[in-house]
PDB file of C-alpha atoms and ligand atoms in Angstrom:
ATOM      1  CA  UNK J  20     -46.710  69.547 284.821  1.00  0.00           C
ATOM      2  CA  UNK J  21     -47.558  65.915 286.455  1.00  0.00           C
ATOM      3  CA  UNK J  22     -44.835  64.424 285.355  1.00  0.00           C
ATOM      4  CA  UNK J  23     -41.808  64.236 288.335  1.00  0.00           C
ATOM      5  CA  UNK J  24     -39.439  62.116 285.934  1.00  0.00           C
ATOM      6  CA  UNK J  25     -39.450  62.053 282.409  1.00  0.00           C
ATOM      7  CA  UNK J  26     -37.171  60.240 280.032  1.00  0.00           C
ATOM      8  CA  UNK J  27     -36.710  61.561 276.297  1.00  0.00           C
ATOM      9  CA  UNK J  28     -34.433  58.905 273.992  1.00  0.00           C
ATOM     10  CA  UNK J  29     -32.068  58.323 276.714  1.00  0.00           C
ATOM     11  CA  UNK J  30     -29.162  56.442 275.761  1.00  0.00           C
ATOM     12  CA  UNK J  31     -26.500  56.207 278.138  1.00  0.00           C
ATOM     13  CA  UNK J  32     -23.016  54.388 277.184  1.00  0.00           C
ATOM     14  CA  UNK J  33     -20.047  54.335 279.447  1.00  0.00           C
ATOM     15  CA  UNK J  34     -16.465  54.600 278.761  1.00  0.00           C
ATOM     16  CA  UNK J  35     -15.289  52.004 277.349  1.00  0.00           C
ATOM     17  CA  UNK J  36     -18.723  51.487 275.061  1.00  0.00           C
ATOM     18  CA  UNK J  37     -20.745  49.309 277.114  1.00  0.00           C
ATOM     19  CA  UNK J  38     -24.172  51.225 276.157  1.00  0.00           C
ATOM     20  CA  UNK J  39     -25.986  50.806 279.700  1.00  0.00           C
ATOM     21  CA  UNK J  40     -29.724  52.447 278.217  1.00  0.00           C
ATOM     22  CA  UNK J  41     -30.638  52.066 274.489  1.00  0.00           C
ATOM     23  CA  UNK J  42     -33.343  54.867 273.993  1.00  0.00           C
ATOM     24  CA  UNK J  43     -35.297  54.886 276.939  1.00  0.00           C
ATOM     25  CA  UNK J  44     -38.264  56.909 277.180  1.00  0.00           C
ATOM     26  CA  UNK J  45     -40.332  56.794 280.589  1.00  0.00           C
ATOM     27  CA  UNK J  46     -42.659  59.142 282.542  1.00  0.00           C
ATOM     28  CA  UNK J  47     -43.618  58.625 286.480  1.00  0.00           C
ATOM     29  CA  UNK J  48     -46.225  61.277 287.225  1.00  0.00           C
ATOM     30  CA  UNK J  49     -46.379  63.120 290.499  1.00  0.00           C
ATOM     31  CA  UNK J  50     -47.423  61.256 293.240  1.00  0.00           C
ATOM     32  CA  UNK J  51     -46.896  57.347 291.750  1.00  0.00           C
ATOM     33  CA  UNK J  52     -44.938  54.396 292.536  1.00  0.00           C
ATOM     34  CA  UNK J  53     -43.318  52.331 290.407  1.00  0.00           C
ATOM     35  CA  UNK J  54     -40.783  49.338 290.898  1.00  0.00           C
ATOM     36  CA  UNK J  55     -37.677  48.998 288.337  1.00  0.00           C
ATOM     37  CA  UNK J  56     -37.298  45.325 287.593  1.00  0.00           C
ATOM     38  CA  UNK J  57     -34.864  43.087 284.663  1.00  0.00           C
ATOM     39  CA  UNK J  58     -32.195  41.187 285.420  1.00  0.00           C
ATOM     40  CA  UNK J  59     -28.403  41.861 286.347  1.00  0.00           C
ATOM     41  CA  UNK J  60     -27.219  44.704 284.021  1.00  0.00           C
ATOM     42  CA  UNK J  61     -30.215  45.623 281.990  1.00  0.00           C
ATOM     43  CA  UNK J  62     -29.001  49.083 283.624  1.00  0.00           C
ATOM     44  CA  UNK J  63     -31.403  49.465 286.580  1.00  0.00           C
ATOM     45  CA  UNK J  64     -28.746  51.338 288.680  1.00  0.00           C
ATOM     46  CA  UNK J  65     -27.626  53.899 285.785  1.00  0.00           C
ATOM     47  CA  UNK J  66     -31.106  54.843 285.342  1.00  0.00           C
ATOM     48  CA  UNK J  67     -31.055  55.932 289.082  1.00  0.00           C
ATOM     49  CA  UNK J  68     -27.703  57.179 288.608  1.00  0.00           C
ATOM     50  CA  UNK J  69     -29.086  59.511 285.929  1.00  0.00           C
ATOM     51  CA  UNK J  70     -31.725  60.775 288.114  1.00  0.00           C
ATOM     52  CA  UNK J  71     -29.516  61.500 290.855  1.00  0.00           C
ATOM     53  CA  UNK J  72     -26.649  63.200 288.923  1.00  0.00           C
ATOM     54  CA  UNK J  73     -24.206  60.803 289.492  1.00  0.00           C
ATOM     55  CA  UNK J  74     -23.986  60.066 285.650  1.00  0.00           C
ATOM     56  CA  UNK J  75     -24.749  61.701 283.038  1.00  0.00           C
ATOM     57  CA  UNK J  76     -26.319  60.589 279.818  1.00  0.00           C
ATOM     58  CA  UNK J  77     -24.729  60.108 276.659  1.00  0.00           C
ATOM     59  CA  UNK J  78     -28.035  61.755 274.222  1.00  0.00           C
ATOM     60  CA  UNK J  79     -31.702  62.272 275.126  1.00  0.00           C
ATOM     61  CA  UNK J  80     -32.665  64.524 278.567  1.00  0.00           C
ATOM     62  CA  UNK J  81     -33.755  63.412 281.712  1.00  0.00           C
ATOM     63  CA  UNK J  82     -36.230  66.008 283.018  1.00  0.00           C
ATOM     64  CA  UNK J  83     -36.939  65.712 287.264  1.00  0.00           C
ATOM     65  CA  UNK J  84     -39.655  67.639 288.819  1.00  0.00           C
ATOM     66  CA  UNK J  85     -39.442  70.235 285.243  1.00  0.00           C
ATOM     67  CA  UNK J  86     -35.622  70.523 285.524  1.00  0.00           C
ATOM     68  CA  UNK J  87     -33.904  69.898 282.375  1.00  0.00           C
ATOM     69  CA  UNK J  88     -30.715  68.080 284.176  1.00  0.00           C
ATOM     70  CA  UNK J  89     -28.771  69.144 281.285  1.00  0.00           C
ATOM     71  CA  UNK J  90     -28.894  72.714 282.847  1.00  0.00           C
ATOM     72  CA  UNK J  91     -27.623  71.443 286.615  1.00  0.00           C
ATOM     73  CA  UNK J  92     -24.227  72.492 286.388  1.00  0.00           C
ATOM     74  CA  UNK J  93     -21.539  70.294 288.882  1.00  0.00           C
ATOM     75  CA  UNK J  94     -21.530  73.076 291.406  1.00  0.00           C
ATOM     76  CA  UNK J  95     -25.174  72.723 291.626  1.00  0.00           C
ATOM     77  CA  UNK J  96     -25.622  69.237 292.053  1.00  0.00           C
ATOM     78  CA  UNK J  97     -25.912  69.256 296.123  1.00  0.00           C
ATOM     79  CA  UNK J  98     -28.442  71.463 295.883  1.00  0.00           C
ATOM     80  CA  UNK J  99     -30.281  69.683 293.175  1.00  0.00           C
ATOM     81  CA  UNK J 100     -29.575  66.451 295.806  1.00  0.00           C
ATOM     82  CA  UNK J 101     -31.055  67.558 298.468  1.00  0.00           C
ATOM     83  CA  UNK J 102     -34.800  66.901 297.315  1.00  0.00           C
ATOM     84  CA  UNK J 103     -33.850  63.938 296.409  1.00  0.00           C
ATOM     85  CA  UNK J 104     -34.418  60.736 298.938  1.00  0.00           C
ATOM     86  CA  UNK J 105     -31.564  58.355 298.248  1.00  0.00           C
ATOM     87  CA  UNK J 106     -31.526  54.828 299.393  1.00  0.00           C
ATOM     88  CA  UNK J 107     -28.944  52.332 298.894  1.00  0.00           C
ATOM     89  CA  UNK J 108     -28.273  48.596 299.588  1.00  0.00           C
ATOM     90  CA  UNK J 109     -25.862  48.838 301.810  1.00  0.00           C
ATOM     91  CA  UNK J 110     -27.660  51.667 303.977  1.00  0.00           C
ATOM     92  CA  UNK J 111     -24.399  54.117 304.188  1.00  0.00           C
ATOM     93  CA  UNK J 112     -24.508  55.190 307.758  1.00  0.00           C
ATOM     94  CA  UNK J 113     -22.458  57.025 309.802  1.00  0.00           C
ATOM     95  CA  UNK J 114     -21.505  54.234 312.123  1.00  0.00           C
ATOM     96  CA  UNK J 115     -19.782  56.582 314.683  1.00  0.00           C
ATOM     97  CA  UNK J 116     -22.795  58.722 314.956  1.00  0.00           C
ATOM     98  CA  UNK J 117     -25.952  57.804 316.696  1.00  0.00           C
ATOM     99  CA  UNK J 118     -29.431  56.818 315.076  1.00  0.00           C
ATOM    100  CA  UNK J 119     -30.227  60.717 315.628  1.00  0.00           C
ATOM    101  CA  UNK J 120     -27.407  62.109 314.483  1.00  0.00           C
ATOM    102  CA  UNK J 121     -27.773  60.092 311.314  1.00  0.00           C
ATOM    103  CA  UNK J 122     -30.923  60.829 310.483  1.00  0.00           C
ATOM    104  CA  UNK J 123     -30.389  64.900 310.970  1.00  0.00           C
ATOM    105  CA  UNK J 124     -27.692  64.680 309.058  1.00  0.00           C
ATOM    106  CA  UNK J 125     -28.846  66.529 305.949  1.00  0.00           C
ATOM    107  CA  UNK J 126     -30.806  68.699 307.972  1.00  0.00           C
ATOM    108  CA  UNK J 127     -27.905  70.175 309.354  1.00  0.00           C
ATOM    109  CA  UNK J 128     -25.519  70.504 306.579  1.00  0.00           C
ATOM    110  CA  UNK J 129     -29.028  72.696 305.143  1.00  0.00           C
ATOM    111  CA  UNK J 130     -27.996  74.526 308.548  1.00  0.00           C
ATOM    112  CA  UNK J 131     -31.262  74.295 310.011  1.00  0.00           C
ATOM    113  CA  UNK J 132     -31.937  74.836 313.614  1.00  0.00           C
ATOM    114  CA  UNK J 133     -31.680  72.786 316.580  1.00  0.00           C
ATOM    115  CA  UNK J 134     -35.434  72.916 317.157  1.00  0.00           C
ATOM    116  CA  UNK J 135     -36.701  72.585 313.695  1.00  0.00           C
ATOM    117  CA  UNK J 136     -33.924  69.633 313.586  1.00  0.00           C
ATOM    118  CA  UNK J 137     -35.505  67.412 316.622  1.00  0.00           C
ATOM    119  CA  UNK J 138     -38.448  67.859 315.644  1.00  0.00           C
ATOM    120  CA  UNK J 139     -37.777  66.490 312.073  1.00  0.00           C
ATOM    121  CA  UNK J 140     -36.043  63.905 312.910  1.00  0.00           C
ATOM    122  CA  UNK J 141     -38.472  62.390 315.673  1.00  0.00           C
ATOM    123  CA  UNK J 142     -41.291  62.736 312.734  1.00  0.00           C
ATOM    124  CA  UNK J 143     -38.922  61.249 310.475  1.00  0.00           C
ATOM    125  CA  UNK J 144     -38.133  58.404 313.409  1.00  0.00           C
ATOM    126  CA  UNK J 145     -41.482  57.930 314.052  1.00  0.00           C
ATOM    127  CA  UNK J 146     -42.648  57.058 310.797  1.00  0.00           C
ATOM    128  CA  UNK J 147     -39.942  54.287 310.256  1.00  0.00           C
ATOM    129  CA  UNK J 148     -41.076  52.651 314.089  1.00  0.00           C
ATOM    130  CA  UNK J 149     -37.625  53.775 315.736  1.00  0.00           C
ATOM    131  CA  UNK J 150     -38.717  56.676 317.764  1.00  0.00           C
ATOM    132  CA  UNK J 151     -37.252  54.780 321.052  1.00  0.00           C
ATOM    133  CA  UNK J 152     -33.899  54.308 318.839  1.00  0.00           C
ATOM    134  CA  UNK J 153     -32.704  57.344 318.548  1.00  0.00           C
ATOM    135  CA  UNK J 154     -29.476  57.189 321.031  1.00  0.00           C
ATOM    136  CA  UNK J 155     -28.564  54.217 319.889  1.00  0.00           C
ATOM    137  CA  UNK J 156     -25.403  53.409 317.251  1.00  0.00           C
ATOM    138  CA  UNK J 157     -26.422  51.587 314.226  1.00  0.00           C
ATOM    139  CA  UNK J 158     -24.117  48.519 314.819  1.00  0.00           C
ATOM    140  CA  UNK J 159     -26.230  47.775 317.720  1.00  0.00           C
ATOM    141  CA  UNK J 160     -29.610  47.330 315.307  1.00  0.00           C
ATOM    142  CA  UNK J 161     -30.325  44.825 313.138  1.00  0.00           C
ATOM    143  CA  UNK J 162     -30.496  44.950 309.162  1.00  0.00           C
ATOM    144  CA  UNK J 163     -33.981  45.737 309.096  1.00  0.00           C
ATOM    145  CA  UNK J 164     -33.477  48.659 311.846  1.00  0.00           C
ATOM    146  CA  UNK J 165     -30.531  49.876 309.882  1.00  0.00           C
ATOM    147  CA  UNK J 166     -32.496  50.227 306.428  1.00  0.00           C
ATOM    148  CA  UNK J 167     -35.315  52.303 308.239  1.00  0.00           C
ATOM    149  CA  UNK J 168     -32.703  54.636 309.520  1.00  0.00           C
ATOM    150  CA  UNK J 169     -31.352  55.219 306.017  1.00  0.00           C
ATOM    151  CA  UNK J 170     -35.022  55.419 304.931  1.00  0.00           C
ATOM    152  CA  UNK J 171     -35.872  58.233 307.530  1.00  0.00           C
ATOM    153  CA  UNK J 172     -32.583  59.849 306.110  1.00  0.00           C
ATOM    154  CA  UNK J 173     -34.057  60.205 303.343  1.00  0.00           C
ATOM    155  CA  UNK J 174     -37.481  61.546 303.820  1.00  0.00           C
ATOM    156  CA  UNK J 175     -36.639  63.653 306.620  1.00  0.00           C
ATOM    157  CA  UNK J 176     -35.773  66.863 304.215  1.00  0.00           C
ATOM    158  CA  UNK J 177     -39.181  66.033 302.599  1.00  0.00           C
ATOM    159  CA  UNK J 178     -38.162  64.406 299.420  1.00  0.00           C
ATOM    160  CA  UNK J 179     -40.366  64.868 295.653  1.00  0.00           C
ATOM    161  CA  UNK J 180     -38.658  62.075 294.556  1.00  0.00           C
ATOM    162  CA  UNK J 181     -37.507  58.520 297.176  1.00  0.00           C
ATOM    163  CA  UNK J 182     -35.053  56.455 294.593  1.00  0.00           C
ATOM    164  CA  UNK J 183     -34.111  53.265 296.048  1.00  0.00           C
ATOM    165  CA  UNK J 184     -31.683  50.916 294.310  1.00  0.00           C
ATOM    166  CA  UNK J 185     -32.541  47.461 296.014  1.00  0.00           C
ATOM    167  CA  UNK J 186     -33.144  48.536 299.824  1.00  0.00           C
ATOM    168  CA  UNK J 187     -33.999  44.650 300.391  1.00  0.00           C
ATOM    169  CA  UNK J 188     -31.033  43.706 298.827  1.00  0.00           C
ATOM    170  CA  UNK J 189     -29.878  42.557 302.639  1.00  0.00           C
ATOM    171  CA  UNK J 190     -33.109  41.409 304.063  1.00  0.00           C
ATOM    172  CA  UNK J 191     -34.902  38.282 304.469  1.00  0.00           C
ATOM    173  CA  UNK J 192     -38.459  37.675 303.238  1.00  0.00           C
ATOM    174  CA  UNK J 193     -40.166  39.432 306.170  1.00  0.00           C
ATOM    175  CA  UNK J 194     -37.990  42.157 306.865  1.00  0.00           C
ATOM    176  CA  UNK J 195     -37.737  42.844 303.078  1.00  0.00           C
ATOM    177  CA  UNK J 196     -41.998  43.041 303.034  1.00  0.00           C
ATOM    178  CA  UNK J 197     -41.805  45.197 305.772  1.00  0.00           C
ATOM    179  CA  UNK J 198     -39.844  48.108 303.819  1.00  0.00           C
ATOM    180  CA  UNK J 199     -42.107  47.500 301.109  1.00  0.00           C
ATOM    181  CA  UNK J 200     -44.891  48.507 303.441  1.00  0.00           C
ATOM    182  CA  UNK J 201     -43.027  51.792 304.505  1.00  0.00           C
ATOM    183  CA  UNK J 202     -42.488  52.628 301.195  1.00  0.00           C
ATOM    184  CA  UNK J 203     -46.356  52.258 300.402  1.00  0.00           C
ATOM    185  CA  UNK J 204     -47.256  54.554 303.187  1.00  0.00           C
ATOM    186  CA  UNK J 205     -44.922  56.949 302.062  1.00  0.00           C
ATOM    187  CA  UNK J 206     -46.839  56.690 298.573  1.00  0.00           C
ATOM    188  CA  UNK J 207     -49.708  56.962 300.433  1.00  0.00           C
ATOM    189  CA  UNK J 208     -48.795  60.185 301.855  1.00  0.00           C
ATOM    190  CA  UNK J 209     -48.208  62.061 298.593  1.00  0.00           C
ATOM    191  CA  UNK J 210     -44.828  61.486 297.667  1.00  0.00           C
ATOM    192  CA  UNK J 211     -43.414  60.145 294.404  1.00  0.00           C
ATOM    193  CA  UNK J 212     -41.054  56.913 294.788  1.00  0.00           C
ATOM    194  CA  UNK J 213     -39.411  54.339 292.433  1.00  0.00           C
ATOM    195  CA  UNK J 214     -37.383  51.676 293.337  1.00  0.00           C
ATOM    196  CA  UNK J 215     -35.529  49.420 291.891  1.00  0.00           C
ATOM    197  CA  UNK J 216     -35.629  45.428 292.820  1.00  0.00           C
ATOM    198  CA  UNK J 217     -34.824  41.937 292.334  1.00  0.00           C
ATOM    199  CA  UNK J 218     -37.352  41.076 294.692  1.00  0.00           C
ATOM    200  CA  UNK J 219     -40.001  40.565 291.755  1.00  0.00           C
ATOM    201  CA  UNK J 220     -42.485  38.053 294.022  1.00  0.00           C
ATOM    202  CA  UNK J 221     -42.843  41.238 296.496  1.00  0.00           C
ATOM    203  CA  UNK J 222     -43.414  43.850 293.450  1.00  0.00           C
ATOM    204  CA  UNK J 223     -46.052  41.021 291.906  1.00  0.00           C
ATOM    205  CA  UNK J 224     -48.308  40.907 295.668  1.00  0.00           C
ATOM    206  CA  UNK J 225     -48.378  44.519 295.945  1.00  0.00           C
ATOM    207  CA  UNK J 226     -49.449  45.195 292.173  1.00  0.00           C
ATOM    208  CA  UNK J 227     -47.925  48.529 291.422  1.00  0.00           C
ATOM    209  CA  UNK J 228     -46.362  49.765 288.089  1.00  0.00           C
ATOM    210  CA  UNK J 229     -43.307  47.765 286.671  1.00  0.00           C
ATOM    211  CA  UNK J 230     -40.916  49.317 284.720  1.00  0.00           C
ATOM    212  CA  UNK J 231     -38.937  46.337 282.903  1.00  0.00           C
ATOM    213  CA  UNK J 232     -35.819  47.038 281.878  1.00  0.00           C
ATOM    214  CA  UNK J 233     -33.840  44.610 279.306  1.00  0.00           C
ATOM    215  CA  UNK J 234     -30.194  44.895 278.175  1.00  0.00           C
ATOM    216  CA  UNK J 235     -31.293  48.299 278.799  1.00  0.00           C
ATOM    217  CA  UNK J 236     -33.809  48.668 276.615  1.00  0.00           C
ATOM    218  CA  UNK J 237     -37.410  48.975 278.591  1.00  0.00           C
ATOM    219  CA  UNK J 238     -40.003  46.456 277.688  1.00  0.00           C
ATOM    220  CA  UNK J 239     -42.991  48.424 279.943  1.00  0.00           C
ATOM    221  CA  UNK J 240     -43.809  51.885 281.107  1.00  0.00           C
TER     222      UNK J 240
HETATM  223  N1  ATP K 329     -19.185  52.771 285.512  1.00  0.00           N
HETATM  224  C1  ATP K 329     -19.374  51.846 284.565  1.00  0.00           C
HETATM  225  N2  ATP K 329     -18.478  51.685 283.568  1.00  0.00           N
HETATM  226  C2  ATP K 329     -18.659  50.771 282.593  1.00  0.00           C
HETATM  227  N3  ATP K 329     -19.733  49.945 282.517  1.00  0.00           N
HETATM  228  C3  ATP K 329     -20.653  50.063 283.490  1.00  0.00           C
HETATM  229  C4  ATP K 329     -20.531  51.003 284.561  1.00  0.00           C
HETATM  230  N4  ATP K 329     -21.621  50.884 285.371  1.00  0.00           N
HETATM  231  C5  ATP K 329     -22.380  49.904 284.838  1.00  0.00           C
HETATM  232  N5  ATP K 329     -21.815  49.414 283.712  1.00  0.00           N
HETATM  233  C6  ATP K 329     -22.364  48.362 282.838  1.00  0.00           C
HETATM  234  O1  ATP K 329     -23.617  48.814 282.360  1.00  0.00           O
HETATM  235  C7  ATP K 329     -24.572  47.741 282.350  1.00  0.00           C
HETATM  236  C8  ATP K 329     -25.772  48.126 283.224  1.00  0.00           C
HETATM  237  O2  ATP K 329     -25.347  48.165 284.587  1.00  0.00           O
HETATM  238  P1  ATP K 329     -26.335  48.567 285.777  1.00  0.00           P
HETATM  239  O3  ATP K 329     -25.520  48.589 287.014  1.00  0.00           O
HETATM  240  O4  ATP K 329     -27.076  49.774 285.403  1.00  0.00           O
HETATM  241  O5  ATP K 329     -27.330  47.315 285.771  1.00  0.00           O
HETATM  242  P2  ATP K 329     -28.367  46.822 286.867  1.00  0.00           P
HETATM  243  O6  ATP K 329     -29.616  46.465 286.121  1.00  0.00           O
HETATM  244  O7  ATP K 329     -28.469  47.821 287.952  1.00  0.00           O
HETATM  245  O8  ATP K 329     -27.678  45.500 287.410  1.00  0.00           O
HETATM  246  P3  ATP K 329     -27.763  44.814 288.884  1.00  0.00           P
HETATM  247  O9  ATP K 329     -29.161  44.304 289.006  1.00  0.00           O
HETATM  248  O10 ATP K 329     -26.749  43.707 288.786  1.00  0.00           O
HETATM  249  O11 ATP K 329     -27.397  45.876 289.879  1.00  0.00           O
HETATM  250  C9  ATP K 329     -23.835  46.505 282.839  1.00  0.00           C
HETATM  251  O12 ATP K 329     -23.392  45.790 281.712  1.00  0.00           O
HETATM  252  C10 ATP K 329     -22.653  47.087 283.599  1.00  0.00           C
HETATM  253  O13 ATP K 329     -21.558  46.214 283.549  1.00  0.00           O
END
């Protein structure tokens, strides 16, 4: 089984009727990345949505890591969640917490050990470049700083699968190639990552798969 995501005939239409994916079929194998372009609406975000259980689709099956998500029930989906790296936009930090705290987060709602906890969340800090950081209160970094936190939120339970719906959405030009970069060495380390962009100049320069989507049908993949 090589396959970590794999879309069968996935339509997906919301309430309403607004039909978001038209019979999309996609595979990312184990250990890839690939960057989710198309423009505004060709349904980028409720393809991620889909993989994360946020929505579910209308026909076809999304299978993740050889789970059928048909068979997650609701009760299960923080469970199914937790392997799961999400990144967002708009970061969603804890603002009253520190840089630490942030981070650890899912580590302690798994109820994990103080030990085991520090010394996940330094690795986690340390790949992101914020190991000195980690006492401070995100409204004291910068928007660069502040997307690495939510990065090593995200990796810091040991994610199969990083999903990030445009996490340079906020970021200039440098900062935004930066992430990029983080994301490649994450690649580079084994795990399996897609992301979804606007940024198509950055996706071009580092050459890995595109996945096009359009009106939310995919043109690539
Ligand atoms: N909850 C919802 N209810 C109804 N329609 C929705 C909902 N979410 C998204 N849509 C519609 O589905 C289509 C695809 O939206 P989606 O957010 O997946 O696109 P996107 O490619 O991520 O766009 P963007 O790049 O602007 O974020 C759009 O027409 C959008 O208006």
């Amino acid at each position: 089984m090589t396959d970590i995501v794999a879309f069968k005939n996935v339509i997906k239409r919301y309430p309403g009727g607004k039909i978001a994916l038209d019979g999309v079929s996609l595979h990312l194998r184990r250990g890839e990345m690939a960057f989710l372009t198309g423009h505004s609406g060709a349904g980028k975000s409720t393809l991620m949505k889909l993989i994360g259980l946020i929505e579910r689709p209308t026909r076809g099956q999304v299978i993740i890591n050889g789970t059928n998500l048909a068979n997650v029930r609701r009760r299960q989906i923080p469970r199914y969640r937790q392997r799961l790296g999400l990144i967002f936009q708009n970061y969603n930090l804890l603002f009253d917490r520190t840089v630490f705290d942030n981070v650890a987060l899912p580590l302690v709602i798994r109820g994990l050990g103080h030990a085991d906890i520090a010394r996940r969340v330094r690795a986690a800090l340390d790949t992101v470049g914020l190991l000195t950081h980690e006492r401070k209160f995100p409204v004291t970094l910068s928007g660069g700083e502040q997307q690495r936190v939510g990065i090593a939120r995200a990796v810091v339970d040991r994610p199969y699968l990083i999903l990030a719906d445009e996490p340079t959405g906020n970021l200039d030009p440098a900062l935004s190639a930066d992430i990029m970069r983080l994301f490649t060495r994450l690649n580079e380390a084994g795990t399996s990552i897609m992301i979804a962009t606007h940024a198509i100049d950055l996706v071009e320069r580092l050459g890995y798969r595109r996945i096009v989507l359009d009106h939310g049908h995919l043109e690539d993949g």
